[in-house]
CSV table of C-alpha atoms in Angstrom, one decimal:
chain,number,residue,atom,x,y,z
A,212,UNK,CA,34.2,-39.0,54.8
A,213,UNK,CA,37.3,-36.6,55.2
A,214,UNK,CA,36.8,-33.1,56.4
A,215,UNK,CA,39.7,-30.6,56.1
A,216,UNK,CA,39.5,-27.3,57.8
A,217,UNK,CA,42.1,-24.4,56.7
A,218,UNK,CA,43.0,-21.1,58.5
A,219,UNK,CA,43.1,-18.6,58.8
A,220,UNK,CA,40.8,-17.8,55.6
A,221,UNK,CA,43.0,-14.1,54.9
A,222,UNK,CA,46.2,-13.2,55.5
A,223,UNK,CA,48.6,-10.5,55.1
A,224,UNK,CA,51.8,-9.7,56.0
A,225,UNK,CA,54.9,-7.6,55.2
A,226,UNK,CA,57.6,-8.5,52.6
A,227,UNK,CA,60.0,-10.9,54.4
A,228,UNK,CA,57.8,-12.0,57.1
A,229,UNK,CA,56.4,-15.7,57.9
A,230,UNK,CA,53.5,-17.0,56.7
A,231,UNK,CA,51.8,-19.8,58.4
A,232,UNK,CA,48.7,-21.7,57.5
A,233,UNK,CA,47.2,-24.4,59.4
A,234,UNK,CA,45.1,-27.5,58.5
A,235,UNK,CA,43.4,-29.9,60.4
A,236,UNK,CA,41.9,-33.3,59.0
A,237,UNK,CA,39.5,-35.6,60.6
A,238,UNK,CA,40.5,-39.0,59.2
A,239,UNK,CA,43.3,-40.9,61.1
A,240,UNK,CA,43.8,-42.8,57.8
A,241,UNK,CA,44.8,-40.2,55.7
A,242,UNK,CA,48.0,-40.3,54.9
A,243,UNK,CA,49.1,-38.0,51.7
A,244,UNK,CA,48.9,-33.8,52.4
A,245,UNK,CA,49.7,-31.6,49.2
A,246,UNK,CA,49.6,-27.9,49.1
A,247,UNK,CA,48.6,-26.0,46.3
A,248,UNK,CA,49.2,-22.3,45.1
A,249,UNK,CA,46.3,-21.0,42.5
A,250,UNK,CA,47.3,-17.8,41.3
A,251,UNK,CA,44.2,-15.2,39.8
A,252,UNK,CA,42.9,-16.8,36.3
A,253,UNK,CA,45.4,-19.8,36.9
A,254,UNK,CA,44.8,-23.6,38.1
A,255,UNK,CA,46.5,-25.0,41.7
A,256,UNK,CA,50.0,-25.6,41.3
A,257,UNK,CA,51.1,-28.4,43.4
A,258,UNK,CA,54.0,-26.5,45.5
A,259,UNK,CA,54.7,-29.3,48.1
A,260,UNK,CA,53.1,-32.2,49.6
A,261,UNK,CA,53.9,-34.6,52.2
A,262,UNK,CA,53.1,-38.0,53.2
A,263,UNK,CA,52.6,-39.8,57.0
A,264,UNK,CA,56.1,-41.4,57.6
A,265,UNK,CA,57.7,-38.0,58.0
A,266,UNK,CA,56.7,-35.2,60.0
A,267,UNK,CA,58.6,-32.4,58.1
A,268,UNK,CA,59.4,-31.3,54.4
A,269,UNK,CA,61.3,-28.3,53.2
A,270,UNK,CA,62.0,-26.6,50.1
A,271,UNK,CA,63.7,-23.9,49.6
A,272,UNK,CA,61.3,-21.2,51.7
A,273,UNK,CA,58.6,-23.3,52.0
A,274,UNK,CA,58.2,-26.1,54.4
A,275,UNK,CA,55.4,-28.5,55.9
A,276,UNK,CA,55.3,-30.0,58.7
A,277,UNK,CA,52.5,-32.6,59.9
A,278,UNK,CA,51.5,-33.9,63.6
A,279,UNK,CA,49.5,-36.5,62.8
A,280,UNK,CA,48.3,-37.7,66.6
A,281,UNK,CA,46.7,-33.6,66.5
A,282,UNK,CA,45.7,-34.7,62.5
A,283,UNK,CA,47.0,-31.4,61.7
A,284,UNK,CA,49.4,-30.3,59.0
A,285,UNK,CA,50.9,-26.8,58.0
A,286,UNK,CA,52.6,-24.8,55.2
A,287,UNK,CA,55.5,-22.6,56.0
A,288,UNK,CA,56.6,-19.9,53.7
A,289,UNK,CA,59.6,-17.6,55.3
A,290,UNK,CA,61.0,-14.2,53.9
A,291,UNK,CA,57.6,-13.7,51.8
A,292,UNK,CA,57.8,-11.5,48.5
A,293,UNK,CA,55.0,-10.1,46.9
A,294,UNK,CA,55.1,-12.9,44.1
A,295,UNK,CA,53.8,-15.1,47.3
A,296,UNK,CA,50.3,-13.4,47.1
A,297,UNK,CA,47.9,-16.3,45.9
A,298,UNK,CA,45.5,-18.7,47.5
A,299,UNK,CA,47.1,-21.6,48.8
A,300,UNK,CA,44.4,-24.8,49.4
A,301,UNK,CA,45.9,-27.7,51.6
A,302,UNK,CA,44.4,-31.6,51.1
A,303,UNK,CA,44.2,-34.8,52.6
A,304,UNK,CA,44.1,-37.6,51.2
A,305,UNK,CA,44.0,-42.4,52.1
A,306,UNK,CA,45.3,-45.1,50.6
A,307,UNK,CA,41.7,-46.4,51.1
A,308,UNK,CA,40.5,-43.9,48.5
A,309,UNK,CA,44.2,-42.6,47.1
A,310,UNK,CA,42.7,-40.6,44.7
A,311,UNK,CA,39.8,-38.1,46.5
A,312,UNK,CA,41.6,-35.5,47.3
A,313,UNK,CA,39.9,-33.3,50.1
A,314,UNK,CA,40.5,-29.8,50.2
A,315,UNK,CA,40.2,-26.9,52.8
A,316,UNK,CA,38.8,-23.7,51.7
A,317,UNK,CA,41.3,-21.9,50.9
A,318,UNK,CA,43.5,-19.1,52.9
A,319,UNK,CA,43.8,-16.2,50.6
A,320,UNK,CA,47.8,-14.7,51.4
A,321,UNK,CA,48.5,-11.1,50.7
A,322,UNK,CA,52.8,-10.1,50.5
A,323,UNK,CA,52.9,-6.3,50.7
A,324,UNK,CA,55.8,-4.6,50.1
B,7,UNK,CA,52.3,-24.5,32.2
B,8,UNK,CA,51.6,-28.0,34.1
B,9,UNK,CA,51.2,-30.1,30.6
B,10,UNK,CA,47.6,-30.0,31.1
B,11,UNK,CA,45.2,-27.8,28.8
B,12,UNK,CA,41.7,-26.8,28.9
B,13,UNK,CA,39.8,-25.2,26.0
B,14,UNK,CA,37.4,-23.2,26.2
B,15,UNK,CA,38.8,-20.8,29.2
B,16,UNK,CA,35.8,-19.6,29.2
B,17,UNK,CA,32.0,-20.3,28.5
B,18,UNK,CA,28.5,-18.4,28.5
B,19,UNK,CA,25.5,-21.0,28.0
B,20,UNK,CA,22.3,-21.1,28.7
B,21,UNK,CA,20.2,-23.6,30.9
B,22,UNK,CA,19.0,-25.1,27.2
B,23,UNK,CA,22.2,-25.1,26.0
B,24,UNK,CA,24.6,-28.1,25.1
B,25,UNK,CA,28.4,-27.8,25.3
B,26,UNK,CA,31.6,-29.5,26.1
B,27,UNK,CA,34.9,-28.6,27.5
B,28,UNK,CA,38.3,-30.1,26.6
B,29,UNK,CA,41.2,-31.5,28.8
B,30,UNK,CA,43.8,-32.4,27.5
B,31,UNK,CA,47.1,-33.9,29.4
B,32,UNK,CA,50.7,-34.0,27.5
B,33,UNK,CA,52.6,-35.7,30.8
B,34,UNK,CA,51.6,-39.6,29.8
B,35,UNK,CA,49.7,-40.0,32.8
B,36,UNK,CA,46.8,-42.6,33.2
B,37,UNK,CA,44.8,-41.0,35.3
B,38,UNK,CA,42.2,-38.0,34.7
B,39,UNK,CA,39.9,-35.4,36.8
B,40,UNK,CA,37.2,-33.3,36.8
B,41,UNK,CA,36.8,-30.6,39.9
B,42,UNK,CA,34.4,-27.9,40.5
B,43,UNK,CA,36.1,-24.8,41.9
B,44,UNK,CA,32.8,-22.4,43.5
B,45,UNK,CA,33.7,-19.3,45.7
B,46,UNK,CA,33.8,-19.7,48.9
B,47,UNK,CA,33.6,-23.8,48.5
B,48,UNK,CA,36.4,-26.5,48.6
B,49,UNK,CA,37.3,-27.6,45.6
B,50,UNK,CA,34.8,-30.8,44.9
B,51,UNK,CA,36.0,-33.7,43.2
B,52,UNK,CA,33.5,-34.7,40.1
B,53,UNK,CA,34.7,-37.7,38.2
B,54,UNK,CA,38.1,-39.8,38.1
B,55,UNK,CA,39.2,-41.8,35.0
B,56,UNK,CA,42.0,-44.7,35.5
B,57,UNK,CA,43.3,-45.6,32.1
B,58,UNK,CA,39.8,-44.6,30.7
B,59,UNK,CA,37.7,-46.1,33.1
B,60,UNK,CA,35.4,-44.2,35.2
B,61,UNK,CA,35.9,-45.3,38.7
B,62,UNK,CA,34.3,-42.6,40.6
B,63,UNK,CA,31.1,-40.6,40.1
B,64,UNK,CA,30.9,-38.5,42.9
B,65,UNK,CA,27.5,-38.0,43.3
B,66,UNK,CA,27.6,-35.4,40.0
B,67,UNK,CA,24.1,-35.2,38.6
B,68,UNK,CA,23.3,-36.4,35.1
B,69,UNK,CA,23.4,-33.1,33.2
B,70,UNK,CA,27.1,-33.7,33.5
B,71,UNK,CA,28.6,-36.2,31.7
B,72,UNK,CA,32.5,-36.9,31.1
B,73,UNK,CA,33.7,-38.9,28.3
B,74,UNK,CA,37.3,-40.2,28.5
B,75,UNK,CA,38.4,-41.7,24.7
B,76,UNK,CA,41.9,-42.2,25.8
B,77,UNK,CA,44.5,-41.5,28.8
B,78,UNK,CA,45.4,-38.1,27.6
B,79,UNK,CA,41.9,-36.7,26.6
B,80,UNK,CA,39.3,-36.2,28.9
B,81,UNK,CA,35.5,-34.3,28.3
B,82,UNK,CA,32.6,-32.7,30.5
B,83,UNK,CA,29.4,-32.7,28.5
B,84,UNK,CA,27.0,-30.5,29.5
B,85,UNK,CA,23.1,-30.3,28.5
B,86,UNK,CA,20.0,-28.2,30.6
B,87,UNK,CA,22.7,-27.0,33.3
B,88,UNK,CA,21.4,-25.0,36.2
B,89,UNK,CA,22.7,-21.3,37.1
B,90,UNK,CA,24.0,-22.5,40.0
B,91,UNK,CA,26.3,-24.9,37.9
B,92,UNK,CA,28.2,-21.7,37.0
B,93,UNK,CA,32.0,-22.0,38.3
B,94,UNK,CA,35.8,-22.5,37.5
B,95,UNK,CA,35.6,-26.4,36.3
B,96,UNK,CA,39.4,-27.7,37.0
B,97,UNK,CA,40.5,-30.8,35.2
B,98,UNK,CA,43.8,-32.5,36.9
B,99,UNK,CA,45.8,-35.7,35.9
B,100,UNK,CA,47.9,-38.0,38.0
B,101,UNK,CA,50.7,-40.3,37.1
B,102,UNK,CA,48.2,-43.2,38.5
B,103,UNK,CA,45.3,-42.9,40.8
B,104,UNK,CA,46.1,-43.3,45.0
B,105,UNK,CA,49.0,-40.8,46.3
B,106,UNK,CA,49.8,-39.1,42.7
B,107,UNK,CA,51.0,-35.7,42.6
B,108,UNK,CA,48.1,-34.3,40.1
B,109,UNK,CA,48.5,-31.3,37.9
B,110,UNK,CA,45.7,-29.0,37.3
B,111,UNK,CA,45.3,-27.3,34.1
B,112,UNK,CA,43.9,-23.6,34.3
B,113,UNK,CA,39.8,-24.1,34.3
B,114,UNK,CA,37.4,-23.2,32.3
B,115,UNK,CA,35.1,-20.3,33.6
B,116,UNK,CA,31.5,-21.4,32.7
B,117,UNK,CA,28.8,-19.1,33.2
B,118,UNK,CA,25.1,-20.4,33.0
B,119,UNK,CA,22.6,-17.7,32.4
């Protein structure tokens, strides 16, 4: 079956830095990549996903991009605030079995001021 | 809120215990989910319901056992759970199964003591 791997697991950085986080995924047929934001006592929010006939996405201050020959996708969030703190969980998903979503672990993101 | 809502939000039972939890969806999707949400552990998909069919069973063992009456309600019966069962249980809906944006409502937090 799918296997997605997420890092890094933590990370922190100042107010108005970069965040990146990086997921890799080890079936070639997958070809549907949402990112979720669960915030303390809150379900995942779906904050952007993307599918396999385009390599980038962006919203606002988030983006994703995906490299599917590496199988690897990633969430970019630029100029962080502190209301960015939250887990954020990546997933990978096929047509073959649209609706299993398989997540990573997790990377726990930390905006200080 | 994501239109999907889970009651109780939280839930102490013991391994003889019987109990359900709610989901309910206000989007007019067709498709339903149960999730189990365990530190440290991807979130693990449990059972998906496609205009109240069950079409996947993901292994779940039988001291869980959903009940779907209609496209917007959606139940997880429990009976003899284990301690281990104890974790944030996530339901999500979808407009349709296979590449669907699905919204998570905000989990119930069952403790089995």
């Amino acid at each position: 079956g799918e296997n997605v791997e997420q890092h890094p697991s933590t990370l922190s950085v100042q107010e108005g830095d970069s965040a990146v986080i990086k997921c890799t995924y080890s079936d070639s047929a997958s070809n549907y990549f949402p990112w979720y934001k669960q915030e303390l006592g809150k379900g995942p929010q779906l904050i952007i996903d993307i599918r396999s006939n385009v390599g980038e996405k962006k919203d606002q201050r988030i983006a994703v991009t995906l490299n599917k020959t590496a199988k690897h996708f990633s969430l970019h969030i630029t100029e962080t605030q502190p209301e960015d703190s939250a887990v954020y969980f990546c997933a990978a998903t096929t047509s073959n079995s649209g609706y299993a979503l398989n997540f990573g672990k997790g990377t726990s993101l930390l905006v200080t001021p | 809120e994501t239109g999907v809502t889970q009651t109780p939000r939280h839930l102490v039972m013991g391994m003889t215990n019987k109990k359900s939890l709610k989901c309910e969806q206000h989007l007019g999707h067709n498709a339903m989910y149960w999730y189990k949400q365990s530190a440290k552990k991807p979130l693990e998909l449990m059972f998906v319901y496609n205009f109240k069919e069950q079409t996947e069973n993901n292994s779940v063992p039988s001291r869980f056992s959903p009940e779907c009456p209609n496209s917007s309600h959606l139940f997880l019966h429990l009976h003899t759970l284990q301690p281990e069962d104890s974790a944030l249980y996530l339901c999500a809906s979808s407009q349709m199964t296979s590449m669907y944006e699905q919204y998570f409502g905000p989990g119930t937090r069952l403790t089995v003591t």
